[in-house]
Every structure is written in structure tokens, then in C-alpha cells.
Coordinates of C-alpha atoms and ligand atoms in Angstrom, one line a residue:
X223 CA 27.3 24.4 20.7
X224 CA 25.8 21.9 18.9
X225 CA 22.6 23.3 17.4
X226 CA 22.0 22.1 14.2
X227 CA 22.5 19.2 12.1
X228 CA 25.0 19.6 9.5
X229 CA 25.4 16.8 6.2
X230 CA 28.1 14.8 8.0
X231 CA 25.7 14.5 11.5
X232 CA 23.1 13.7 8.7
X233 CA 24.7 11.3 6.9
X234 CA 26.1 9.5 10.4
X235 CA 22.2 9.4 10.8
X236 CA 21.2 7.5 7.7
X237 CA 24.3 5.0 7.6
X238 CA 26.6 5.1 10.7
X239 CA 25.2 2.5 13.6
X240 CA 27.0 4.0 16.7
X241 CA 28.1 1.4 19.6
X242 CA 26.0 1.6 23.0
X243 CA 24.3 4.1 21.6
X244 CA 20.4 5.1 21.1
X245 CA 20.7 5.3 17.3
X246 CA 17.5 6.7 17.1
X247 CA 18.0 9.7 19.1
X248 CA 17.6 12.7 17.4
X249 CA 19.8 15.4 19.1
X250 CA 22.5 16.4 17.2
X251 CA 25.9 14.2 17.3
X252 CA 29.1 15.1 18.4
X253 CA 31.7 14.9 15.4
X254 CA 35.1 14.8 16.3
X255 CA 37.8 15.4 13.7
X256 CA 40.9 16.8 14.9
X257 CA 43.2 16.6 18.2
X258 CA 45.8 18.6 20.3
X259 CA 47.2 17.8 23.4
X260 CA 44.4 16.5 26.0
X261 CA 42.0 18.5 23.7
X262 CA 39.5 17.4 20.9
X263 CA 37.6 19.8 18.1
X264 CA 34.4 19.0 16.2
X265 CA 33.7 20.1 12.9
X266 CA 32.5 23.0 14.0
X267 CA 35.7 23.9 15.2
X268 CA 34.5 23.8 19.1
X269 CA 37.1 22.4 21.3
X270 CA 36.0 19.8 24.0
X271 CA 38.9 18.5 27.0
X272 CA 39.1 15.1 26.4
X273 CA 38.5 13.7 30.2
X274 CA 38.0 10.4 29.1
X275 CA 40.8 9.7 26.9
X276 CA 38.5 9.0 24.3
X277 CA 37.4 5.9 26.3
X278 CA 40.4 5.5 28.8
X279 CA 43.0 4.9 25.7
X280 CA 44.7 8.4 24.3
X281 CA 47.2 8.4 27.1
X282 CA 49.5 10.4 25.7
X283 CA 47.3 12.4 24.1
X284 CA 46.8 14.4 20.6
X285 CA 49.8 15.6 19.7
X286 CA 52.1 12.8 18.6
X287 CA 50.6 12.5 15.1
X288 CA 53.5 13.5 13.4
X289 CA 56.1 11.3 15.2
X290 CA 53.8 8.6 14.9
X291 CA 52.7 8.9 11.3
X292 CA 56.9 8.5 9.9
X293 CA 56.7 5.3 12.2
X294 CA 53.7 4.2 10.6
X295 CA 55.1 5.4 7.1
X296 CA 57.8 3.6 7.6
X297 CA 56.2 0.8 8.5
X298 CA 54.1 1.0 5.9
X299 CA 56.8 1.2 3.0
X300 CA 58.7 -1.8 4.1
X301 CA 56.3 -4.3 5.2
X302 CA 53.0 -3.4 5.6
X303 CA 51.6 -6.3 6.6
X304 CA 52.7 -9.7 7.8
X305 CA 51.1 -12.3 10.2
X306 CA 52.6 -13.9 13.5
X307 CA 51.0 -16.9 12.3
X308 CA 54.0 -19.7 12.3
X309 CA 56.2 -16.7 10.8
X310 CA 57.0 -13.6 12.4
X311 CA 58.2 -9.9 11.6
X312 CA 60.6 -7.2 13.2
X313 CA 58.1 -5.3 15.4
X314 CA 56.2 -7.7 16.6
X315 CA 59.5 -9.2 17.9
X316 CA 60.8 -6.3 19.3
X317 CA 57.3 -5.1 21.0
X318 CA 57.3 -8.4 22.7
X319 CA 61.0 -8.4 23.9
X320 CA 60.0 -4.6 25.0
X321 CA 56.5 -5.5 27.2
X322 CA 58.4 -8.4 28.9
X323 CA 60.9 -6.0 29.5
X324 CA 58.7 -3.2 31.4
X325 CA 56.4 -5.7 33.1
X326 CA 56.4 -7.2 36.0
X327 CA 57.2 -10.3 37.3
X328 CA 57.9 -13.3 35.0
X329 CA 55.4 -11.8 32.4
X330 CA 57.6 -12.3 29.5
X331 CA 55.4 -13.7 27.0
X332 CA 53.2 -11.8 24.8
X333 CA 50.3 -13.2 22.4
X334 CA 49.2 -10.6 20.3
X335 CA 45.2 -9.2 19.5
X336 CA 43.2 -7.0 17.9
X337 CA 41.7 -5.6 21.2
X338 CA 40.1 -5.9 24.6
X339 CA 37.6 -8.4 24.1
X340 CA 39.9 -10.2 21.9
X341 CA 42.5 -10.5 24.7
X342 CA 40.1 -11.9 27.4
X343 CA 39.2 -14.6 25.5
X344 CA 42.5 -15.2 24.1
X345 CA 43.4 -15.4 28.0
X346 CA 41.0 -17.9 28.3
X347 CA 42.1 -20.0 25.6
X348 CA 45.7 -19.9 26.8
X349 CA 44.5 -20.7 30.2
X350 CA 42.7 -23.6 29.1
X351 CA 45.6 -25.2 26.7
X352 CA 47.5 -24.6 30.0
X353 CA 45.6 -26.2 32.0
X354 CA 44.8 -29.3 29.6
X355 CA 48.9 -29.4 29.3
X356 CA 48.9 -29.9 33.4
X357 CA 46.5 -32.8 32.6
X358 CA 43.8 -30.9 34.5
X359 CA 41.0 -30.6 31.8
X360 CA 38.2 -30.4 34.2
X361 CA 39.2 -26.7 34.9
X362 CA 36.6 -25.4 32.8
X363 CA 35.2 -22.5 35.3
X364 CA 36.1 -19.0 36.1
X365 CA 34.9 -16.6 38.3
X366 CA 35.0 -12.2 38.2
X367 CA 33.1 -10.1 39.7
X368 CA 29.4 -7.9 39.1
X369 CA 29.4 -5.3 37.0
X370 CA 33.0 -6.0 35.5
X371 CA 32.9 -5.3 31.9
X372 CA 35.6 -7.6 30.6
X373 CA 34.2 -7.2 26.6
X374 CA 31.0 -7.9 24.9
X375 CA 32.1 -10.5 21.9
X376 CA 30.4 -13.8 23.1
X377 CA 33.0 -15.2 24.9
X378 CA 34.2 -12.4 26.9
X379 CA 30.9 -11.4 26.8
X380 CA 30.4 -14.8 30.2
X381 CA 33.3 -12.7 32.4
X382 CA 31.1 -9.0 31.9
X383 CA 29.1 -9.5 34.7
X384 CA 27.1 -6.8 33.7
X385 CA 23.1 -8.5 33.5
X386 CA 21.9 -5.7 30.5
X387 CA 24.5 -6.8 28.5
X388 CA 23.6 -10.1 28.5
X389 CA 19.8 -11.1 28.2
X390 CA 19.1 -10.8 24.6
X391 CA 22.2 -13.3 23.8
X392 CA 21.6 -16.4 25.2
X393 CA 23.6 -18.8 27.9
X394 CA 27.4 -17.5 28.1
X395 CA 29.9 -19.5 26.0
X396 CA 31.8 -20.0 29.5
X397 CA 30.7 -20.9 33.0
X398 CA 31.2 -17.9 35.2
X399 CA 30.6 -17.2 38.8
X400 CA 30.5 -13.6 39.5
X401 CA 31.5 -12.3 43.0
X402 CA 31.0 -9.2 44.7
X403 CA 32.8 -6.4 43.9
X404 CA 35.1 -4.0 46.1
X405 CA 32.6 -0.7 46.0
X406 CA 34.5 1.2 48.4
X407 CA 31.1 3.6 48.9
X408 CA 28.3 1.7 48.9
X409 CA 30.0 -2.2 49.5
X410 CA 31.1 -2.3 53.7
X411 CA 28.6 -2.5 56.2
X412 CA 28.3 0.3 58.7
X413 CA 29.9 -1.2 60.9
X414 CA 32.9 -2.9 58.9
X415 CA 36.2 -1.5 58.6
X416 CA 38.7 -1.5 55.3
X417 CA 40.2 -4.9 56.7
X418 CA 37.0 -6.7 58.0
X419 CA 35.3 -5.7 53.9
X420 CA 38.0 -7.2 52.7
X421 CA 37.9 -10.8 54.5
X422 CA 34.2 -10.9 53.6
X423 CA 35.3 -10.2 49.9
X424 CA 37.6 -12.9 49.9
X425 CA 36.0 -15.2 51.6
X426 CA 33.2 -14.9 49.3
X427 CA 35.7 -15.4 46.7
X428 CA 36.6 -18.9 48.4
X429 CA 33.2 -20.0 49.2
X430 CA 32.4 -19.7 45.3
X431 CA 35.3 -21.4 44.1
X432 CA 34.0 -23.9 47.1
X433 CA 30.8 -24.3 45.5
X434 CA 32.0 -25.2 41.7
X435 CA 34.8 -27.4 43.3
X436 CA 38.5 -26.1 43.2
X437 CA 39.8 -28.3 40.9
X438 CA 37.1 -27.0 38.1
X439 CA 38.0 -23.6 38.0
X440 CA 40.1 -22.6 36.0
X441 CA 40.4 -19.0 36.8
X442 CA 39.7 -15.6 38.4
X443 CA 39.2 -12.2 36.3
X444 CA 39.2 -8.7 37.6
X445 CA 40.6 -5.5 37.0
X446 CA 43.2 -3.8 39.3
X447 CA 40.6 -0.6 39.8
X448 CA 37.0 -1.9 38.4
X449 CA 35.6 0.5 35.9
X450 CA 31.8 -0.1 35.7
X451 CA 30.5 0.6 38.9
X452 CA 32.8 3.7 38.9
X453 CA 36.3 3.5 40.0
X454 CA 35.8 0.8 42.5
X455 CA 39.4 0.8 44.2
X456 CA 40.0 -2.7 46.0
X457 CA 40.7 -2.5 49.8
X458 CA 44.3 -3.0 51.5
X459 CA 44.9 -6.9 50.8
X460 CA 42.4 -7.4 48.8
X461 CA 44.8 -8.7 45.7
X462 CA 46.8 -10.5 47.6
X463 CA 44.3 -12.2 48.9
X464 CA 42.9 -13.0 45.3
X465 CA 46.7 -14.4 44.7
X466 CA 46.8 -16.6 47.9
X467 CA 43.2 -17.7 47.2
X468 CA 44.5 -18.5 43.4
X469 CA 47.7 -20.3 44.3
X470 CA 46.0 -22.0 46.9
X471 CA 44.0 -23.8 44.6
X472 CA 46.0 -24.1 41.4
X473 CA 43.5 -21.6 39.9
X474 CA 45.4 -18.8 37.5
X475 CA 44.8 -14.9 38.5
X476 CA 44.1 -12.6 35.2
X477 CA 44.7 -9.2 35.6
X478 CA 42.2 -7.1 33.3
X479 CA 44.5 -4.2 32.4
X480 CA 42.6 -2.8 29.4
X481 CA 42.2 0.4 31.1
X482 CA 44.4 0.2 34.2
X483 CA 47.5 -0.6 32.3
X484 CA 49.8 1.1 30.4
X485 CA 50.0 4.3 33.1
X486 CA 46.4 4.6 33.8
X487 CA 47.3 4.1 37.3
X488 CA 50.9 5.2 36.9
X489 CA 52.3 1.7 36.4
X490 CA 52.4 -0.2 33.4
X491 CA 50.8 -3.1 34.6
X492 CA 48.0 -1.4 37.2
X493 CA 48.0 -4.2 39.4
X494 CA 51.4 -3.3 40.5
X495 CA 49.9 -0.7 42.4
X496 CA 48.6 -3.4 44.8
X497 CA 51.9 -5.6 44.5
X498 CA 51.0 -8.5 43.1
X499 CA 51.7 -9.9 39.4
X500 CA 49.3 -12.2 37.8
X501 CA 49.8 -15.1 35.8
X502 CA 48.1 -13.2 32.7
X503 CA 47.5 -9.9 32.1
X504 CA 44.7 -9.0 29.5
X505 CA 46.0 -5.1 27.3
X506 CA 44.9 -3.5 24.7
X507 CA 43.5 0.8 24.3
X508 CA 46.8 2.1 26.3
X509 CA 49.5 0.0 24.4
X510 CA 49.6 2.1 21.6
X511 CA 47.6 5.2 23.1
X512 CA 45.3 4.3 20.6
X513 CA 47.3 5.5 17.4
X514 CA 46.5 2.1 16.0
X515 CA 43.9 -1.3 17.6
X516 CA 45.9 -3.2 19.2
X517 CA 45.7 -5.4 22.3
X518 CA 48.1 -8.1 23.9
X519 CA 47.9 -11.1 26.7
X520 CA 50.7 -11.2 28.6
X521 CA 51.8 -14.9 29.6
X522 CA 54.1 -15.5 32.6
X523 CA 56.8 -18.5 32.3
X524 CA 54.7 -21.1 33.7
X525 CA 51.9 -20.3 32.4
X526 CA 53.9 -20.4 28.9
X527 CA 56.0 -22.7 29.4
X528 CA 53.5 -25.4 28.5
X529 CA 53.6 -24.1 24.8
X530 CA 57.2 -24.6 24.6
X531 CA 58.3 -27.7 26.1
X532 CA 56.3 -29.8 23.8
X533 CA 57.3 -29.3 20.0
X534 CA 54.7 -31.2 18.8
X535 CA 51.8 -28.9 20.7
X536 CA 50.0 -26.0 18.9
X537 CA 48.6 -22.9 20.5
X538 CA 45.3 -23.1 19.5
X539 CA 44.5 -19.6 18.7
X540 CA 45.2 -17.2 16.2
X541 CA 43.8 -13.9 14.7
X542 CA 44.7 -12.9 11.3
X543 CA 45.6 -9.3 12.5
X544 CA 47.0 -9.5 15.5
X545 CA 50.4 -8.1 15.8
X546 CA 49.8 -5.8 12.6
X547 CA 53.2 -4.4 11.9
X548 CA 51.7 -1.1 11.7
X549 CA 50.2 -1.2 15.0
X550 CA 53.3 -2.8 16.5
X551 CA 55.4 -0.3 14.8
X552 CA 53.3 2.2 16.8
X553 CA 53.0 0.4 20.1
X554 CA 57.1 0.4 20.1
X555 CA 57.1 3.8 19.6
X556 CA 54.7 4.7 22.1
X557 CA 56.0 2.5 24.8
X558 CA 59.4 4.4 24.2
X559 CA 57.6 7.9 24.4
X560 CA 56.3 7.1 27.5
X561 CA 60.0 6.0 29.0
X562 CA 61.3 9.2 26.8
X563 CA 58.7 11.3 28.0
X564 CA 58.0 10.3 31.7
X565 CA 54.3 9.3 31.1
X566 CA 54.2 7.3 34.2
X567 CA 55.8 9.7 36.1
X568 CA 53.6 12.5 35.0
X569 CA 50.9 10.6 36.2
X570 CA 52.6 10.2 39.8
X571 CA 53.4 13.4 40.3
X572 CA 50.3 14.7 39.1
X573 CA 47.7 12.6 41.3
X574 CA 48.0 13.9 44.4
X575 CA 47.0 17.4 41.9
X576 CA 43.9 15.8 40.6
X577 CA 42.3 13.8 43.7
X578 CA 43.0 17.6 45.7
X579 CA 40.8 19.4 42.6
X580 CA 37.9 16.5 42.1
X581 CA 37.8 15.8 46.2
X582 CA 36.8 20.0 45.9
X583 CA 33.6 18.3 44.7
X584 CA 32.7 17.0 47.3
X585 CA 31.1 20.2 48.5
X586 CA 28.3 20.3 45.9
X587 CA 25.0 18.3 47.1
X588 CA 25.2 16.1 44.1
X589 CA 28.2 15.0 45.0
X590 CA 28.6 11.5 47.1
X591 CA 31.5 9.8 46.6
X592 CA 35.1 10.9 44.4
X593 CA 37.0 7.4 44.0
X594 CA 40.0 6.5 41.9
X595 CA 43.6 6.2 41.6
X596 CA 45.9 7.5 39.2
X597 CA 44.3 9.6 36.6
X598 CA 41.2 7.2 36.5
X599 CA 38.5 8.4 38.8
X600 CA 34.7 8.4 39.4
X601 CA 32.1 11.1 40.7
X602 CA 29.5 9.3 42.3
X603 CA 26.4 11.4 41.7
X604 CA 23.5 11.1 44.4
X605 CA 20.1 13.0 45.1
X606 CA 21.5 15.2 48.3
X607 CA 23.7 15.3 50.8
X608 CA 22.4 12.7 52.9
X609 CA 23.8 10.4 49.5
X610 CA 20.0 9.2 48.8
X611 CA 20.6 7.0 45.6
X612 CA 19.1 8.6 42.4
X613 CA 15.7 6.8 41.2
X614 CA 16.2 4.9 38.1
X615 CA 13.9 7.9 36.7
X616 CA 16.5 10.7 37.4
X617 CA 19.0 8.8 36.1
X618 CA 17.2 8.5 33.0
X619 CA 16.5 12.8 32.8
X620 CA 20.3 13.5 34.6
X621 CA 22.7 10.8 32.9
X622 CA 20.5 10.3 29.7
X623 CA 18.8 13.6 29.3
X624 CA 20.8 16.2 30.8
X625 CA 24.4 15.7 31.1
X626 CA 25.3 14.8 27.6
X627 CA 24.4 18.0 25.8
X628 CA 25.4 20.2 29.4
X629 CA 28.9 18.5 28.7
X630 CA 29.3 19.3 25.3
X631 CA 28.1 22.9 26.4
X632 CA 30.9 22.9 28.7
X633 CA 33.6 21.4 26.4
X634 CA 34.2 18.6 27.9
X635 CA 34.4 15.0 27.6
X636 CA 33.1 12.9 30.5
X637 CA 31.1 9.8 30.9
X638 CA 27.9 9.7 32.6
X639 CA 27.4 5.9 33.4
X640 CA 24.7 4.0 35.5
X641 CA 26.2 0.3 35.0
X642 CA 26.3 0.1 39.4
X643 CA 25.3 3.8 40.7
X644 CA 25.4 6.7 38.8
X645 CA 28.5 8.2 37.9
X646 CA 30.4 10.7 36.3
X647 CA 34.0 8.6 35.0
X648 CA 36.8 11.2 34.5
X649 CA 40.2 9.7 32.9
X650 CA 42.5 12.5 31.3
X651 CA 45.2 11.6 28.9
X652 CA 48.3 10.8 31.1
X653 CA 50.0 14.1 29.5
X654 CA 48.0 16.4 31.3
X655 CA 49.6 19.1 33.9
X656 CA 48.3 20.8 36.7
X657 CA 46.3 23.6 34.4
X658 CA 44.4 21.0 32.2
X659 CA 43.5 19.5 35.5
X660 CA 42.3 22.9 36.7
X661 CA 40.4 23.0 33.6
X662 CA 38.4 19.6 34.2
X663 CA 37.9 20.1 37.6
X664 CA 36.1 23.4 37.1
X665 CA 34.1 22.1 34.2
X666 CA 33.0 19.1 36.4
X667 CA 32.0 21.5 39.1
X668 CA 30.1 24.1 36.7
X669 CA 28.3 20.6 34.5
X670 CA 26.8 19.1 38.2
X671 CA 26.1 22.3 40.0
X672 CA 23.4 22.5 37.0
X673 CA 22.8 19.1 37.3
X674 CA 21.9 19.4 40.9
X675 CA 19.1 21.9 40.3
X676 CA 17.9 20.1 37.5
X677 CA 17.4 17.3 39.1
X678 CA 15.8 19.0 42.1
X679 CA 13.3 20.7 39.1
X680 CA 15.3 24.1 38.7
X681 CA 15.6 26.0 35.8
X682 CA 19.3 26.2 34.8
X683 CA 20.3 30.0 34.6
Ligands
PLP779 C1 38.5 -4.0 31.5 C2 38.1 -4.2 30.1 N1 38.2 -5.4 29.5 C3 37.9 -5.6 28.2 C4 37.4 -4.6 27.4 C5 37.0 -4.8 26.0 O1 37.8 -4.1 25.1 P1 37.4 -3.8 23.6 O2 36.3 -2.8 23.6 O3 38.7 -3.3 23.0 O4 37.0 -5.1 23.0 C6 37.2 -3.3 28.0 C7 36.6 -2.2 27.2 O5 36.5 -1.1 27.6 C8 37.5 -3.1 29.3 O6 37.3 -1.9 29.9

């Protein structure tokens, strides 16, 4: 337990500003320093399960430092940096050739990034120069959906359609629409079925491209299974509906993979799940299981073809460290321990496992909804069992208050999160067998039965 600050928890105090985080809050900080498997240890030497893949990227876990560090040294000892800036080196080359290999589709093109927000915008750019190539410059619109968090740098920053985010950073860079989204809980009607939700969905979808003009927009962002909101799974149709909607119009369809891709959802591409490719797909945590930053946009032929059949046209967009040897070093690698390895197949063969163990759940009061797919799922936490949403002052004392250090108690890594509804997300690294899952499942269920009297003004025991 974390009782006590030691000089490390003191110095992160004095000079370390944490992301999302209430930097002035004093109870103690969680210092991780070493890995293993799913697993994590702090300095104290505690170990915590890692059910968030320290933010939905360590898919295959802890324990491939070693093969990983003589790829990096390697690297490192014959080139350790070079740019893909008008010249090019081996691994970027070869990490391209080997994404447009495993993905879908016609998705054969790769522009490398730094990360997430990195890749939406690149996406954007791309989409633009594509679209300005077509000699449609008047597509300057996009549309995604509430709640999405595509990325907080200012660009991406106009497709998060989260409003907190937002306020203090004046007008987005890019004129978005944002739709609803697929909450499978909380979004149909009483009275609507799977299929009847997912006409209104879409037609909402068309009635907003409607409104800013089809031949504005330029295109639609959303990710296969929506993260912030918790795990919102899109009904039967629903993507290819976006694609119809999309081609329909001449508007491109972006797939926001930067959690649901690289095996997430047991694919590499997440969207495959719901058999469609898109035109782009944004990447980044996943492609190198977070060993190294790294993200990639993934271009299909038409889209790139516009950047090829002209030699006198530039990409417009470049960033000095994208395609880092060392992290495309380590992405090649990684990619070929998760064919080596069976990372996607773990994942298949071990979902039916872990929706069984979290769908247990269900039984405790506090426990409304359990959504997800693949190993990327979402407790939906709610006052009783007659799903009562939780005030935005229990949130504050459960998600805020409680959780956090009860968590930490337990040894284990989860993310309360109140973006949409409150939520408990649970994401294992995509190594983890039926007695990790055991392990996170009964850690949940020991966390939220305290939770539950705590909220309801119990003592826990
Ligand atoms: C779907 C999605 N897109 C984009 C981003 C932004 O990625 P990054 O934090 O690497 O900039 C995230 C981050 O979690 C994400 O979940």
C-alpha cells in the first residue's frame, strides 16, 4: 500500500506535471518502475495487474524487454537515427511493406508519426491534399461523434468531441460536426430494437452531412469500439452504413484505431471486426506495444494515389521523428511477435473467457452495464439495481475519491472514467490467459463490492 511519500513521490511533486491529472493532489503517487508479464511493480516493490495496458498500449505485455532491447541495440549501433524526410532507411521500409501486408483492404500506404494525436491530424492533412488533388477544395468539414477522444493537440483536439476538453482553448482549428454515438446501454429508446438504433444513427449521420452540404465535408472519424463513453460497441450495420453513407457522398471514412488496432479487438485493424476497411486508418500505442512512441496513418491506393501520379506534388506534412529507426526497429519486431506468438489469436480464444468472468458482475448492485469486445471492455457503474445514473457528486467521492487508492489496494490497474457515464475501462495486455483473467475479474468484483457500500454511506470492512 501506498502510505507514505518517499523522495521520488516527493520529487514527482516539486517538478513532474502529470497529464489529466490533479497535480495538486496530495495522496501519495503511484511509481511504477519495473514490468513482468501483464503485471507492473512500484518502488516499493508492490505488484499491481496491469488491466489497462498502461493506457490500452502494452499488448504484449512486460516481458519482451530483452528481445526488444538487442533490436533496439542494434538499431541503435548502426543507424540510430535517420528521417523519412525525401530519404528513407531500412526499417521504416520494411515496417511499411509489413503493415500493408497484415492490413486490410487496399491499405498499403503508411505515413509515419510520433503518436495518436499526431496521426489524426496527419489523416486530416492527407485527406485534404487528397481532396484538393480531386479538385474538390471545398471539402473542408468532418464530422465524429460525442465523446470520441481522437487526441488533444489543437487539431485533433476539433474531432474530440469531448466539451471539457475543449472550453479553455478557443474555436477548433477544423470544422467538426459531432454525431451521436452508438451507447449500446443508455443510446436506443425503449422501444427500439438493435436494427431500428442503428437507422436513427445513421440517419442522423446523413442529415448532418445534409446540413453542411455533401460536397463540403471532407470526412467522417470514429473508432471501431468508442473508448470514452466506455466501450460503446456499434450495432449490427452500423459501419457499413458509415461506408455507404461515405461513398455515397465522396466523403472519406477514417478509422480511429489507436486503441482498437493492433489486436485490441483480435484483428489488427479493429474495424475488421465489423467488415469494413476504411480509406485511412489512424495507429499509434499498439504498433509497437509501446516499447517505443510511435504512431502510423494508414493510406489506401486511392486515397494515395494522388501523391504519386504527380511528380511535381509534395505531401505537405512531415514530422522530424516520425518513423524513428529505433521505434521502427521495434514495431517490426513486435508485429512479428504477435504473428510468432499468436497475439491475435490469444485474444480470440480468450474473449469468450473474459466477457463470461466480467458478465459475473453483473450480479453486484453497482453494476449496470459490462460492454466490450475483444479484450477492451467497460463496467458501467450505476447507483442500484434499477441502473439510477450516479449524481455528478458520487462520481466525484466514487471515481475521484474512492476508487483510485481502493485499486491500488487491490493491485490493480483500471480506469475509473466519467467522460459519458461512469465507468470502470478494463483492457489487459493481449498476453493474458485464463488465470490473469481470473485475477482481474475477482479484483474488479472485490474493488466495487466496496464501492457499492461506499457509495450507499457504508463503512468498508
Ligand atoms: C482513439 C484515440 N485517438 C487518438 C488518441 C491520441 O493519441 P496520443 O495520446 O498518442 O496523442 C487517443 C489516445 O488515447 C485515442 O484513444
Amino acid at each position: 500500500m501506498l502510505l507514505s511519500d518517499s523522495p521520488l513521490q516527493q520529487s514527482a511533486r516539486e517538478h513532474l506535471l502529470l497529464h489529466f491529472s490533479r497535480n495538486g493532489n496530495p495522496a501519495p503517487l503511484l511509481v511504477l518502475e519495473r514490468g513482468e508479464g501483464p503485471y507492473v511493480f512500484d518502488t516499493h516493490g508492490n505488484r499491481y495487474l496491469d488491466g489497462l495496458s498502461s493506457l490500452f498500449c502494452a499488448q504484449i505485455g512486460y516481458s519482451y524487454g530483452e528481445e526488444l532491447a538487442s533490436v533496439a541495440a542494434a538499431q541503435l549501433q548502426q543507424l540510430a537515427f535517420s528521417t523519412v524526410w525525401g530519404t528513407a532507411h531500412p526499417s521504416a521500409i520494411e515496417l511499411a511493406e509489413t503493415l500493408a501486408e497484415v492490413m486490410p483492404g487496399d491499405l498499403d500506404h503508411v505515413f509515419f508519426t510520433s503518436g495518436g494525436s499526431e496521426s489524426v491530424e496527419a489523416a486530416w492533412k492527407i485527406v485534404r491534399q487528397y481532396h484538393v488533388a480531386n479538385g474538390e477544395p471545398q471539402r473542408t468539414k468532418a464530422i465524429a461523434r460525442d465523446r470520441a477522444y481522437h487526441g488533444v493537440t489543437l487539431g485533433a483536439l476539433s474531432f474530440t468531441g469531448v466539451p471539457g476538453y475543449k472550453e479553455q482553448f478557443g474555436p477548433p482549428a477544423i470544422p467538426v460536426t459531432h454525431v451521436s454515438n452508438t451507447n449500446p446501454f443508455r443510446g436506443p429508446a425503449p422501444d427500439e430494437d438493435e436494427a431500428a438504433f442503428c437507422r436513427r444513427l445513421l440517419d442522423e449521420v446523413e442529415a448532418a452531412i445534409q446540413a453542411e452540404g455533401p460536397q463540403t465535408v471532407a470526412l467522417i472519424i470514429a473508432e471501431p469500439v468508442q473508448n470514452a463513453g466506455g466501450c460503446l460497441v456499434p450495432p449490427a450495420g452500423y459501419w457499413e452504413g458509415l461506408r455507404e453513407i461515405a461513398d455515397r457522398h465522396g466523403i472519406l471514412l477514417v478509422s480511429d484505431e489507436v486503441i482498437c488496432g493492433f489486436g485490441r479487438l483480435g484483428e489488427w485493424l479493429g474495424v475488421e471486426r465489423f467488415g469494413v476497411t476504411p480509406d485511412l486508418a489512424t495507429t499509434a500505442k499498439g504498433l509497437t506495444s509501446a516499447y517505443a512512441p510511435m504512431g502510423a496513418v494508414i493510406v489506401s491506393d486511392k486515397v494515395a494515389a494522388p501523391l504519386y501520379e504527380d511528380p511535381k506534388r509534395t505531401l505537405m506534412h512531415g514530422i522530424t521523428f516520425a518513423g524513428h529507426p529505433l521505434s521502427a526497429a521495434i514495431a517490426l519486431r513486435n508485429l512479428h511477435i504477435f504473428r510468432r506468438d499468436g497475439i491475435l489469436e490469444n485474444v480470440r480464444d480468450q474473449e469468450p473467457y473474459l466477457k463470461e468472468r466480467l458478465d459475473e458482475l453483473r450480479a453486484l448492485p453497482i453494476v449496470g452495464d459490462v460492454r466490450g469486445a475483444g479484450f477492451f471492455w467497460a463496467i458501467e457503474l450505476v447507483k442500484d439495481d434499477d441502473n439510477t445514473r450516479l449524481e455528478a457528486d458520487e462520481r466525484e467521492r466514487l471515481l475521484r475519491g474512492f476508487l483510485p487508492g481502493r485499486l491500488i489496494e487491490a493491485g490493480l490497474i483500471a480506469r475509473p472514467d466519467d467522460r459519458g457515464d461512469a465507468v470502470l475501462h478494463v483492457a489487459p495486455p493481449l498476453i493474458s490467459d485464463r488465470q490473469v483473467i481470473d485475477e482481474l475479474a475477482a479484483k474488479i468484483g472485490e474493488v466495487l463490492t466496496d464501492a457499492h457500500r461506499v457509495l450507499h454511506g457504508e463503512t468498508t470492512p
